[in-house]
XYZ file of C-alpha atoms in Angstrom:
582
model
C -39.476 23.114 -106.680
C -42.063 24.618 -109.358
C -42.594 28.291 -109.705
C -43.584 31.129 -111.798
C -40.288 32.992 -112.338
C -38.442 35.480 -114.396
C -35.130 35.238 -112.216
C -31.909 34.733 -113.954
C -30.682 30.364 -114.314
C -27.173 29.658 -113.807
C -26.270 25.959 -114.044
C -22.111 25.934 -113.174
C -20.675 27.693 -115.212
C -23.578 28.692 -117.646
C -25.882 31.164 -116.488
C -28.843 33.282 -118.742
C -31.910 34.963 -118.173
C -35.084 34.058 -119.236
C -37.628 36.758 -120.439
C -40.646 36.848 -118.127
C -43.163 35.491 -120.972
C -40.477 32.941 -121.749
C -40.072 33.214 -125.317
C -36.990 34.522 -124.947
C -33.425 33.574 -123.012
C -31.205 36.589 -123.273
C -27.315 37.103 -122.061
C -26.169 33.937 -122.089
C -22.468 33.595 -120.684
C -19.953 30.644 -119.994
C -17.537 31.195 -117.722
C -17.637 35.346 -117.971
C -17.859 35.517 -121.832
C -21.212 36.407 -123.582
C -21.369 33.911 -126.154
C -25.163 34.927 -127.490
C -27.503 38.100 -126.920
C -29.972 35.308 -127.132
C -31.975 32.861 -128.313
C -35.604 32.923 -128.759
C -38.289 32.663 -130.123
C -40.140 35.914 -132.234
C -42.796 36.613 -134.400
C -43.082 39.276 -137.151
C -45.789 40.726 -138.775
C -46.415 41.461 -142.670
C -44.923 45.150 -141.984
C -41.714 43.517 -139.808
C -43.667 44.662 -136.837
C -42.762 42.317 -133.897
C -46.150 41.812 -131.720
C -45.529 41.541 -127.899
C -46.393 37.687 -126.762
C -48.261 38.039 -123.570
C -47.360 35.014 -121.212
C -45.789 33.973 -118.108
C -43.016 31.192 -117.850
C -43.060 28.663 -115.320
C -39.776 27.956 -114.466
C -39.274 23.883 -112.637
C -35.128 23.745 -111.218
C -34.352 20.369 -110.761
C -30.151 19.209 -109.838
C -28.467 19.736 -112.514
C -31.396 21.080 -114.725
C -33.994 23.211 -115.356
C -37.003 23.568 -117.628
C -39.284 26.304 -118.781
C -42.450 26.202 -119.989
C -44.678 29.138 -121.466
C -47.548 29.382 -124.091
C -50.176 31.660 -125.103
C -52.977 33.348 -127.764
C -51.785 36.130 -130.352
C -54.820 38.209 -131.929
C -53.803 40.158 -134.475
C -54.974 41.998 -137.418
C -53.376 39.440 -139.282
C -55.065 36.071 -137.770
C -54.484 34.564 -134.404
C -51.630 32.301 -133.369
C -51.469 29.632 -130.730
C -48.109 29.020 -129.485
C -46.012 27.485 -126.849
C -42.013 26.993 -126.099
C -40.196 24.352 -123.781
C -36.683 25.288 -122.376
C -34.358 22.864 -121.176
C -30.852 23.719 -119.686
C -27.863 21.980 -118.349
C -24.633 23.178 -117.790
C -23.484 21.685 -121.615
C -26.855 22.652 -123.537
C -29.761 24.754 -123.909
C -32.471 23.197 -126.469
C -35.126 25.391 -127.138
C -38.634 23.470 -128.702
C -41.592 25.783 -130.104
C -45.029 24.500 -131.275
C -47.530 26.991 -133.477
C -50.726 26.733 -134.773
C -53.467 28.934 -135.594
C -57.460 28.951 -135.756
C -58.060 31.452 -138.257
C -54.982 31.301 -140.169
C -52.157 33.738 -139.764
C -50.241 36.016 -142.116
C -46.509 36.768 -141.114
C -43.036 37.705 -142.444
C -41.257 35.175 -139.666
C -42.537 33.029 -136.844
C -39.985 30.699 -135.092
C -36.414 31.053 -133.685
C -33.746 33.186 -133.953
C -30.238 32.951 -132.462
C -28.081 36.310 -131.937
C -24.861 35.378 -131.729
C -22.516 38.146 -129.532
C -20.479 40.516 -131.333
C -17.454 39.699 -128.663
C -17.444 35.987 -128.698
C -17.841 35.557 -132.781
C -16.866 38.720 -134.598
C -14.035 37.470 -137.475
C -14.229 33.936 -135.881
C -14.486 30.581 -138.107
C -16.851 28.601 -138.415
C -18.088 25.201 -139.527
C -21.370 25.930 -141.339
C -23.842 22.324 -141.681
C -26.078 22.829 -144.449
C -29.474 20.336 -144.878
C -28.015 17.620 -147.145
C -24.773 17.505 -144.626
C -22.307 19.170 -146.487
C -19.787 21.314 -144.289
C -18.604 24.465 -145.432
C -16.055 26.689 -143.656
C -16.657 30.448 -143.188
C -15.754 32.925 -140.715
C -17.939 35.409 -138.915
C -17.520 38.975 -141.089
C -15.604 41.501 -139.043
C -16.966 44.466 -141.461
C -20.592 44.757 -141.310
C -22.275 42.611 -143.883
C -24.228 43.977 -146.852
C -25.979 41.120 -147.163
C -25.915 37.078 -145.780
C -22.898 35.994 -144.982
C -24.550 32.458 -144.221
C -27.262 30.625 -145.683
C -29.240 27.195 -145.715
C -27.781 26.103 -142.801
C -28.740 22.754 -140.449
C -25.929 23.363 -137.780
C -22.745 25.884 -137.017
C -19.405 24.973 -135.153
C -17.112 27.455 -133.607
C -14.928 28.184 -131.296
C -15.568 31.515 -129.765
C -12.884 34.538 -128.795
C -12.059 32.976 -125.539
C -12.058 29.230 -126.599
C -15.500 28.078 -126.033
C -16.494 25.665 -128.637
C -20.259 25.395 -129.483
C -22.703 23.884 -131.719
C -25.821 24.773 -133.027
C -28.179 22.365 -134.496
C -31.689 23.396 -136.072
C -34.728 21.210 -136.851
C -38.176 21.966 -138.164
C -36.903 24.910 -140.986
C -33.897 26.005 -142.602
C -32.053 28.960 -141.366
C -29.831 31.780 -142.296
C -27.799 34.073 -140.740
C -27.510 38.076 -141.108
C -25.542 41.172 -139.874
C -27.530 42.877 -137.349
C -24.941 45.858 -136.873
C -26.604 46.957 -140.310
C -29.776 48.083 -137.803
C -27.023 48.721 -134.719
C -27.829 45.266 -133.285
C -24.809 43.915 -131.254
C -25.094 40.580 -132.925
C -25.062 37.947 -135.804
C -28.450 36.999 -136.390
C -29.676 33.606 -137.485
C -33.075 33.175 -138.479
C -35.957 31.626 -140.276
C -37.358 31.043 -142.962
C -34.969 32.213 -145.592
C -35.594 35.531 -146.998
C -35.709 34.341 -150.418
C -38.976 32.314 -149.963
C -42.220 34.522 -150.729
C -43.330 36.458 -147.797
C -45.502 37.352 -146.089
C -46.387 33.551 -145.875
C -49.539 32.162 -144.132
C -49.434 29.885 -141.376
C -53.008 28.050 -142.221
C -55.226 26.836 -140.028
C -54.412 22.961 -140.942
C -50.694 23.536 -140.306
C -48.628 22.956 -137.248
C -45.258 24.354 -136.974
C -42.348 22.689 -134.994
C -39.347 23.956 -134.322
C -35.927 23.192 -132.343
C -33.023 24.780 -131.497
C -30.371 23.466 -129.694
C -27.162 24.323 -128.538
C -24.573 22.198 -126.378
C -21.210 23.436 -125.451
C -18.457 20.883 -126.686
C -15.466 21.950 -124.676
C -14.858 24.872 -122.507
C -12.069 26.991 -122.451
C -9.073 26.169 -120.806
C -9.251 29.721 -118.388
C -12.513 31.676 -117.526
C -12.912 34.764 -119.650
C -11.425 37.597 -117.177
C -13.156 40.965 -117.727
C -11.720 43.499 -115.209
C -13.848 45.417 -113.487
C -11.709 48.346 -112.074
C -9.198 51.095 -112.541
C -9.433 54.304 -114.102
C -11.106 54.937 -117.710
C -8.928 54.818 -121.082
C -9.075 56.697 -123.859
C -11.018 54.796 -126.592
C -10.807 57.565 -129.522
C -10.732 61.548 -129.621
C -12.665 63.631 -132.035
C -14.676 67.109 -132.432
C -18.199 66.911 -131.305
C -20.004 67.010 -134.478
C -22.593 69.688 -134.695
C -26.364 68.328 -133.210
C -29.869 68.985 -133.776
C -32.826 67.560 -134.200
C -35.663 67.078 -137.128
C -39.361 68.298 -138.092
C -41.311 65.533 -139.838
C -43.560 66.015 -142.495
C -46.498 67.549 -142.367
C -47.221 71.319 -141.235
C -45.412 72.903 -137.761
C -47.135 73.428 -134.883
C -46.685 76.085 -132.053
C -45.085 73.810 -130.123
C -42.662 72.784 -132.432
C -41.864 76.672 -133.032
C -41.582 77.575 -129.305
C -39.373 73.976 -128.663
C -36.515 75.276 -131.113
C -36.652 78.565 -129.801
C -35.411 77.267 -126.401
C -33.376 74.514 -127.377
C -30.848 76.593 -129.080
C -29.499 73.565 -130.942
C -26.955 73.431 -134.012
C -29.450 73.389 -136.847
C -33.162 71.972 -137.943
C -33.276 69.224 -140.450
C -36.619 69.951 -141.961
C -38.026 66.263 -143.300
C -39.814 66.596 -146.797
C -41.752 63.702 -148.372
C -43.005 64.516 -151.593
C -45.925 62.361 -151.787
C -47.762 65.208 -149.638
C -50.049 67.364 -151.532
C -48.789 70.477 -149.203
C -45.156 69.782 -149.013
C -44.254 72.909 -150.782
C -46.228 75.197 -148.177
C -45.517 73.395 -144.989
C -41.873 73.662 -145.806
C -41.779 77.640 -146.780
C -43.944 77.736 -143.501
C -41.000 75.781 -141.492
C -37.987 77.778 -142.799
C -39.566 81.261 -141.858
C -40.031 79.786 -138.252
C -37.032 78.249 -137.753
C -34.382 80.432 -136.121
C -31.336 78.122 -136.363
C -29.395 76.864 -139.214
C -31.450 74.405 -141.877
C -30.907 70.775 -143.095
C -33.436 70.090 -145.808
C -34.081 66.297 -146.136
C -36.170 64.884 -148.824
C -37.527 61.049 -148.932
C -36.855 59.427 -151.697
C -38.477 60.209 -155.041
C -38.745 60.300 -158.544
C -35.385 62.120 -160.018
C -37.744 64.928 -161.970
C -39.620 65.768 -158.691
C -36.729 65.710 -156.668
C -34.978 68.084 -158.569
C -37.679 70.337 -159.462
C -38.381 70.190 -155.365
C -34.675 71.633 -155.057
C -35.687 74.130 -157.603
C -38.758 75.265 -155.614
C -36.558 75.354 -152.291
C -33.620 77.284 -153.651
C -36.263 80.608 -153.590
C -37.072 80.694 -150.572
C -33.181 79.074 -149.600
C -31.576 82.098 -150.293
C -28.946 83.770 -147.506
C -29.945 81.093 -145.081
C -27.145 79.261 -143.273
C -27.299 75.822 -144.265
C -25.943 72.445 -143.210
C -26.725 70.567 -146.290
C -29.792 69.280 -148.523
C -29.726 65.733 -148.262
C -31.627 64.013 -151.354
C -32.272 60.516 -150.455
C -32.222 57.758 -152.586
C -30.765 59.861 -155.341
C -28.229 58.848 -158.137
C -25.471 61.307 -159.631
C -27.698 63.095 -161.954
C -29.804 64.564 -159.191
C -26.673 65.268 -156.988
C -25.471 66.963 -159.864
C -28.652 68.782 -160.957
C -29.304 70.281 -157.100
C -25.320 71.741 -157.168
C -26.286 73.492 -159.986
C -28.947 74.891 -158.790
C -27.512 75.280 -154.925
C -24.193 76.422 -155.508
C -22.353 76.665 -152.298
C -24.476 74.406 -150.607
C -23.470 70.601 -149.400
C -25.841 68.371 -151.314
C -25.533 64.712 -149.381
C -26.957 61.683 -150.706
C -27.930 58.288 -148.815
C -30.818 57.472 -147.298
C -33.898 58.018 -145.043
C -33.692 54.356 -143.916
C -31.105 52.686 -142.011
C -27.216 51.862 -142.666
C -28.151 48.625 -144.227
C -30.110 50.608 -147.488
C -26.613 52.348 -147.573
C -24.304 49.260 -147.251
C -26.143 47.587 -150.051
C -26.412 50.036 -152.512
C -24.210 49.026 -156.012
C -23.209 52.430 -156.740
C -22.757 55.249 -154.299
C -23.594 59.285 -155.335
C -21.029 61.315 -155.414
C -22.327 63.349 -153.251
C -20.716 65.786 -150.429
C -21.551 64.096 -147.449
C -23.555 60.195 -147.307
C -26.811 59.955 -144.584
C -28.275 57.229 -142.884
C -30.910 57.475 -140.235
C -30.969 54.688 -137.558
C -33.369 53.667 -134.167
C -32.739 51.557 -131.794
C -35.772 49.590 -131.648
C -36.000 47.423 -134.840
C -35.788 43.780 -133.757
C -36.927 44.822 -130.204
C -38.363 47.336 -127.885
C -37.277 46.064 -124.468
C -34.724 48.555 -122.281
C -31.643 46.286 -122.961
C -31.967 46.313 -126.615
C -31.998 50.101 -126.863
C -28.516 50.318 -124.605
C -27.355 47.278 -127.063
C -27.446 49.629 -129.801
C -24.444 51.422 -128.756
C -22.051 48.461 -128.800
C -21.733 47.898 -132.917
C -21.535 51.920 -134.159
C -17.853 51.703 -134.123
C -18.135 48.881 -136.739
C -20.441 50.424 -138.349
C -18.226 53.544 -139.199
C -14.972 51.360 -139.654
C -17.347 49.764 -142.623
C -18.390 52.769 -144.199
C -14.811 54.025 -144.117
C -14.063 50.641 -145.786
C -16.231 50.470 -148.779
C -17.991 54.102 -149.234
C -16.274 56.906 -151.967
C -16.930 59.746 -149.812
C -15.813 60.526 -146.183
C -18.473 62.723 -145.092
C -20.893 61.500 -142.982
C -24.288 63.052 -141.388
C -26.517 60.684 -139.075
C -29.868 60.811 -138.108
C -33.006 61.221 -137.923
C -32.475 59.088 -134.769
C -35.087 58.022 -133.332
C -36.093 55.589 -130.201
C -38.965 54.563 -132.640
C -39.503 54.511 -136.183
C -40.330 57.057 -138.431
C -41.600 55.763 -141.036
C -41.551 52.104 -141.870
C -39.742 52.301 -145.173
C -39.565 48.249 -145.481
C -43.069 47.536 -145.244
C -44.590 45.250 -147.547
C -48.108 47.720 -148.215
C -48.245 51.139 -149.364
C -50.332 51.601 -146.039
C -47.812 50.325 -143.793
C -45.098 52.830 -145.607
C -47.213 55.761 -144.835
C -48.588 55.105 -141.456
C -47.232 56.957 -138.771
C -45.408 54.870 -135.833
C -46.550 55.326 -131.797
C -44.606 56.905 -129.862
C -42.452 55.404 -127.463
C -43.109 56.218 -123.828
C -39.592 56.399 -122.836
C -38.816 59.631 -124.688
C -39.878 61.481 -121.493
C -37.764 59.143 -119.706
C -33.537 59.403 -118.793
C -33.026 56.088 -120.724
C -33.808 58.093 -124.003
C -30.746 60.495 -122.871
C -28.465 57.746 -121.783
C -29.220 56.396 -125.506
C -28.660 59.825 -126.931
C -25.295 60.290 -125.419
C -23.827 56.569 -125.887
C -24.743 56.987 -129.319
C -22.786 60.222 -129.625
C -19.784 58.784 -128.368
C -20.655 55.788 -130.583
C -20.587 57.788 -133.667
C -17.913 60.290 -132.935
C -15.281 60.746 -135.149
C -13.533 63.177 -137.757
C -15.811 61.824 -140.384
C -18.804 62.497 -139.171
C -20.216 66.161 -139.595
C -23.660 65.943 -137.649
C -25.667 64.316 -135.497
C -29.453 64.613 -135.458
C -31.784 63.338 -132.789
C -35.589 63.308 -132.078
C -38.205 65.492 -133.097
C -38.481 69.401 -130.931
C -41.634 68.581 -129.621
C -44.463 66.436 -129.134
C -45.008 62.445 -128.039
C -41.746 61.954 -130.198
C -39.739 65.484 -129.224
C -37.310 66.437 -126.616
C -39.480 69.098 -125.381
C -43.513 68.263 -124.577
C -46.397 69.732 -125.769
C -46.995 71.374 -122.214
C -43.582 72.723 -122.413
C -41.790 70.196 -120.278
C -38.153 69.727 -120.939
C -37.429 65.678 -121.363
C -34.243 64.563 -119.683
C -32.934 64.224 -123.431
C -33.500 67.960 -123.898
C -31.454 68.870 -121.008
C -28.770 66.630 -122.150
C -28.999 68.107 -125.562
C -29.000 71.697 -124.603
C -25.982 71.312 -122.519
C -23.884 69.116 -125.345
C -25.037 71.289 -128.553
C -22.191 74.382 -126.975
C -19.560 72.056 -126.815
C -19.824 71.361 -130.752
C -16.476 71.807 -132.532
C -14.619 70.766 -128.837
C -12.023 68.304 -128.985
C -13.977 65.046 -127.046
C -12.238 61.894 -126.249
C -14.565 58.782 -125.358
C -13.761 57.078 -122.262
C -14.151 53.535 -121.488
C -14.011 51.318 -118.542
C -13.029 47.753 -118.959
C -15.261 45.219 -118.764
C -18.405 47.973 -118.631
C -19.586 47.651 -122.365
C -22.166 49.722 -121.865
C -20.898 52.727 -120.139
C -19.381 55.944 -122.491
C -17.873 58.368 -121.104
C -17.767 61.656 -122.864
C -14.302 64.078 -121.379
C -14.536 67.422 -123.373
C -12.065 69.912 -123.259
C -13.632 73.723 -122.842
C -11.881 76.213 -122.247
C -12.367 77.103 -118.413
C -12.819 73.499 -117.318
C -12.923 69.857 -118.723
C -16.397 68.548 -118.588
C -17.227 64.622 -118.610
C -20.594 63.234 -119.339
C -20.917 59.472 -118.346
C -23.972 57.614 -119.819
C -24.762 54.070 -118.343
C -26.914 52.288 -120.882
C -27.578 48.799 -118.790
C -30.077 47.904 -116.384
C -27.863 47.603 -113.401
C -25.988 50.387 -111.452
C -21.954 50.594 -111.746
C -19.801 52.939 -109.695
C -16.701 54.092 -111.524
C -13.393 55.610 -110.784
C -12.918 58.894 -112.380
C -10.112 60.070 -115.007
C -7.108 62.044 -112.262
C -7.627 65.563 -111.503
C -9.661 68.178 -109.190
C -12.981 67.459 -109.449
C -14.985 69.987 -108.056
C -18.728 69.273 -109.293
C -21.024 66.087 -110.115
C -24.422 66.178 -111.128
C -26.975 62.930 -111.888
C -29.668 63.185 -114.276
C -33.441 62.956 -113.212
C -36.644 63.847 -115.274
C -36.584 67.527 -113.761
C -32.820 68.063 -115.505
C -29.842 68.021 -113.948
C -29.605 67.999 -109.915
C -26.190 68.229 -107.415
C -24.923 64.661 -106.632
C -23.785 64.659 -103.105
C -19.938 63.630 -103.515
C -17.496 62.054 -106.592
C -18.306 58.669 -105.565
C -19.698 57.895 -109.683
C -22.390 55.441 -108.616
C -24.675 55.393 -111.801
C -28.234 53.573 -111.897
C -29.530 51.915 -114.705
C -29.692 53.750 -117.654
C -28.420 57.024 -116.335
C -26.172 60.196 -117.239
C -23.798 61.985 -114.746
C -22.255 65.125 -115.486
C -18.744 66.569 -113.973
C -16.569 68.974 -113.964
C -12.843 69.286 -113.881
C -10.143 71.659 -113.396
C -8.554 72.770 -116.420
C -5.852 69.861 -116.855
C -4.375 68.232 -120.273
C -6.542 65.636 -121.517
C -5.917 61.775 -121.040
């Protein structure tokens, strides 16, 4: 039977599911255990942008077999590109084969396949890495994230995975690599091509054709199925105080909207964002702290060390009897740190950066700073729903990591963002300045089930604040016409629990569902967030409760009974009375 399809395949014990322009097969699981996010195939732009491929797969399911088969026509500012992948699965082996070309010629950062090997099923496990001229060399999956490679020039990987599936990965066409995707909050190993240390961006010319394979076949299975339970009450995964939370003002000068958003948010402070490049930094910002009514953040992009600290100098006037939360000074070393105390005495000075946890794991020398930033999105490799609720899985790590390496135990997060900011790894001065589209989904729940699995992600004693969104706007928690998102609702209701003890709730074998149990001092208060695209009903933690609320994009509305059945990508709210904690 032959038809156009963008159903799941399962094949005995294998199963996966096949994006619907089939250059992509995501969630692939042997007997219960997810042994890859995926494997597909991407392309990437000179700026790291990754274009959409428009296509539809045509799926043919034979006994024992089936086979997928999409192509299509990229145009893009940087050339076109003809290209076309071939699936083939069994129940022992998926082979992936990809054939490019291009008319006009095509400029690009990466074109080919990548395989993102699950967090669960390799994290700390060895493995038998085949490089080109067949020399083996044994490693082991990193358990702390990665500053850089752990893997490189590799032909083939053996391993056996957490529940004793053994694999192998072969790879024909180009040489690959493999990197640490937690460093962006992606739940996975990636491993890639071309090799980062080749020139790029590279140009596919119009004489060239690319091939590519990827294959991989499953050498033994384990002896018994991975078992991931799927009832019982919640456990307590970690308890902390909510950090304070608030949200940013980019560059560039307020508008009403902005002004009137704050007002009614009533959040924990404004992180004003400075970058110094702008002719009218100086007056947008004095403009911003006389119409902001909570407490202030200043954050300024990385700079020269002069203009940075003659920028603090500037501020401090105009700084004076404010309550602040810190100036963060991105990018800076110890002499600027040092220079702004002087200046700011009493104030926290943080250091970091304005890009994500991976600028931070890789720097050789850390400030000594008061508190270390890093700002992080959850749309870097991907845009799809799935990959912004994968973003909650690896945040754990990433704090065990910083605790592990960084001098100071401090921590501030955010800007976060469902989009980027700013792209601070593009390859042109153009690309670093221009401004990113907003994502449509910020008016949606799915941007308030993200906001709330990240905040359980990311709680803990180290970390001070939290900062999400912009007030208002495409990009802000409250529109320009004055409509609340569902994220601004969430937000408003979380922001007076800051300083409450929280513990984060888990249900086993639901990865993707947080629960948030928060002591106050009339009641107990749980906010679940379900960050998957399926619905899950859950037991709650014991006790009387007497309210449950879902929300929808008008806020908050009465759910009908304690029966927790949550859609995809939802938040529920409840309340309990006053009990001890789990």
């Amino acid at each position: 039977m032959t038809a156009t399809s963008s159903e799941p395949l399962t094949l005995g014990p294998l199963a996966l599911r096949l994006d619907r322009n089939g250059a992509f097969a995501r969630e692939i699981v042997l007997d219960g255990e997810e042994l890859f996010r995926g494997i597909g195939f991407v392309v990437r732009d000179a700026n790291w942008g990754t274009p959409h491929l428009p296509a539809k797969a045509r799926v043919t399911r034979d006994p024992g077999r089936a086979t997928a088969t999409a192509s299509g026509t990229l145009d893009h500012p940087a050339g076109d590109l003809n290209w076309s992948v071939t699936w083939t699965v069994t129940d022992r082996m998926i082979e992936g084969r990809a054939r490019v070309t291009s008319t006009s010629g095509f400029e690009t950062n990466r074109t080919g396949f990548v395989v993102l090997h699950s967090l669960g099923a390799a994290r700390g496990r060895p493995v038998a890495v085949t490089h080109p001229d067949g020399r083996i060399e044994e490693a082991r999956f990193p358990e702390l994230v990665s500053p850089h490679q752990p893997f490189f020039d590799i032909a083939g990987m053996d391993y056996e995975t957490s529940a004793g599936h053994r694999l192998r990965l072969t790879f024909e066409g180009e040489v690959f690599e493999t990197e640490d995707q937690r460093n962006w909050t992606d739940a996975s190993y990636k491993t890639y091509c071309r090799p980062l240390a080749l020139p790029y961006p590279y140009r596919i010319e119009p004489s060239a054709v690319v091939e590519q394979v990827v294959r991989l076949e499953i050498l033994a299975q384990a002896a018994a199925p991975a078992v991931h339970l799927q009832s019982g009450e919640p456990t307590v995964q970690k308890t902390a105080p909510l950090p304070i939370l608030g949200t940013s003002l980019p560059p560039g000068p307020m508008t009403p909207a902005q002004a009137g958003a704050l007002e009614a948010l009533g959040l924990g402070f404004t992180a004003i964002e400075i970058d110094l490049s702008d002719p009218a930094w100086l007056e947008e910002t004095r403009a911003k702290i006389s119409a902001v009514p909570n407490p202030l953040r200043i954050d300024i992009r990385g700079a020269a060390a002069l203009d940075m600290i003659a920028a603090v100098e500037e501020l401090s006037l105009v700084l004076t009897r404010r309550p602040m939360v810190g100036v963060s000074l991105w990018e800076a070393d110890d002499a600027v740190v040092a220079a702004a105390r002087a200046v700011l005495p009493g104030v926290a000075i943080g250091a970091g950066t304005g890009a994500f946890f991976t600028e931070l794991n890789r720097m050789a020398h850390w400030p000594a700073a008061d508190y270390l930033a890093w700002t992080s999105n959850p749309t870097v490799h991907g845009s799809d729903d799935d990959t912004i609720g994968e973003t909650t899985e690896p945040l754990g790590d990433i704090l065990a990591s910083a605790r592990a390496k960084l001098p100071v135990r401090r921590f501030q997060i955010g800007p976060m963002t469902l989009g980027l900011r700013y792209n601070p790894n593009a390859t042109s001065p153009e690309g670093r300045r221009s401004a990113v589209p907003p994502d449509p989904r910020q008016r949606q729940v799915i941007a308030a089930a993200w906001l709330a699995g990240t905040t359980a992600g990311f709680l803990d004693q180290d970390v001070e604040a939290l900062t999400f969104f912009e007030p208002a706007g495409p990009k802000g928690l409250i529109a320009d016409d004055g409509i609340w998102t569902p994220a601004a609702h969430l937000l408003a209701r979380l922001v007076r629990c800051a300083g409450r003890t929280v513990s984060v709730l888990r249900w086993a074998g639901r990865p993707r569902v947080y629960g948030l149990l928060i002591q106050m001092p009339e009641h107990d208060a749980l906010c679940i967030a379900h960050v998957r695209n399926d619905e899950v009903t859950l037991p709650l933690p014991p006790g009387a409760w007497r309210r449950a609320e879902m929300l929808t994009q008008a806020g908050f509305v009465d759910h009908p009974s304690m029966d927790f059945r949550v859609g995809p990508f939802g938040v529920a709210w409840a309340i309990r009375s006053k009990q001890e904690s789990l």
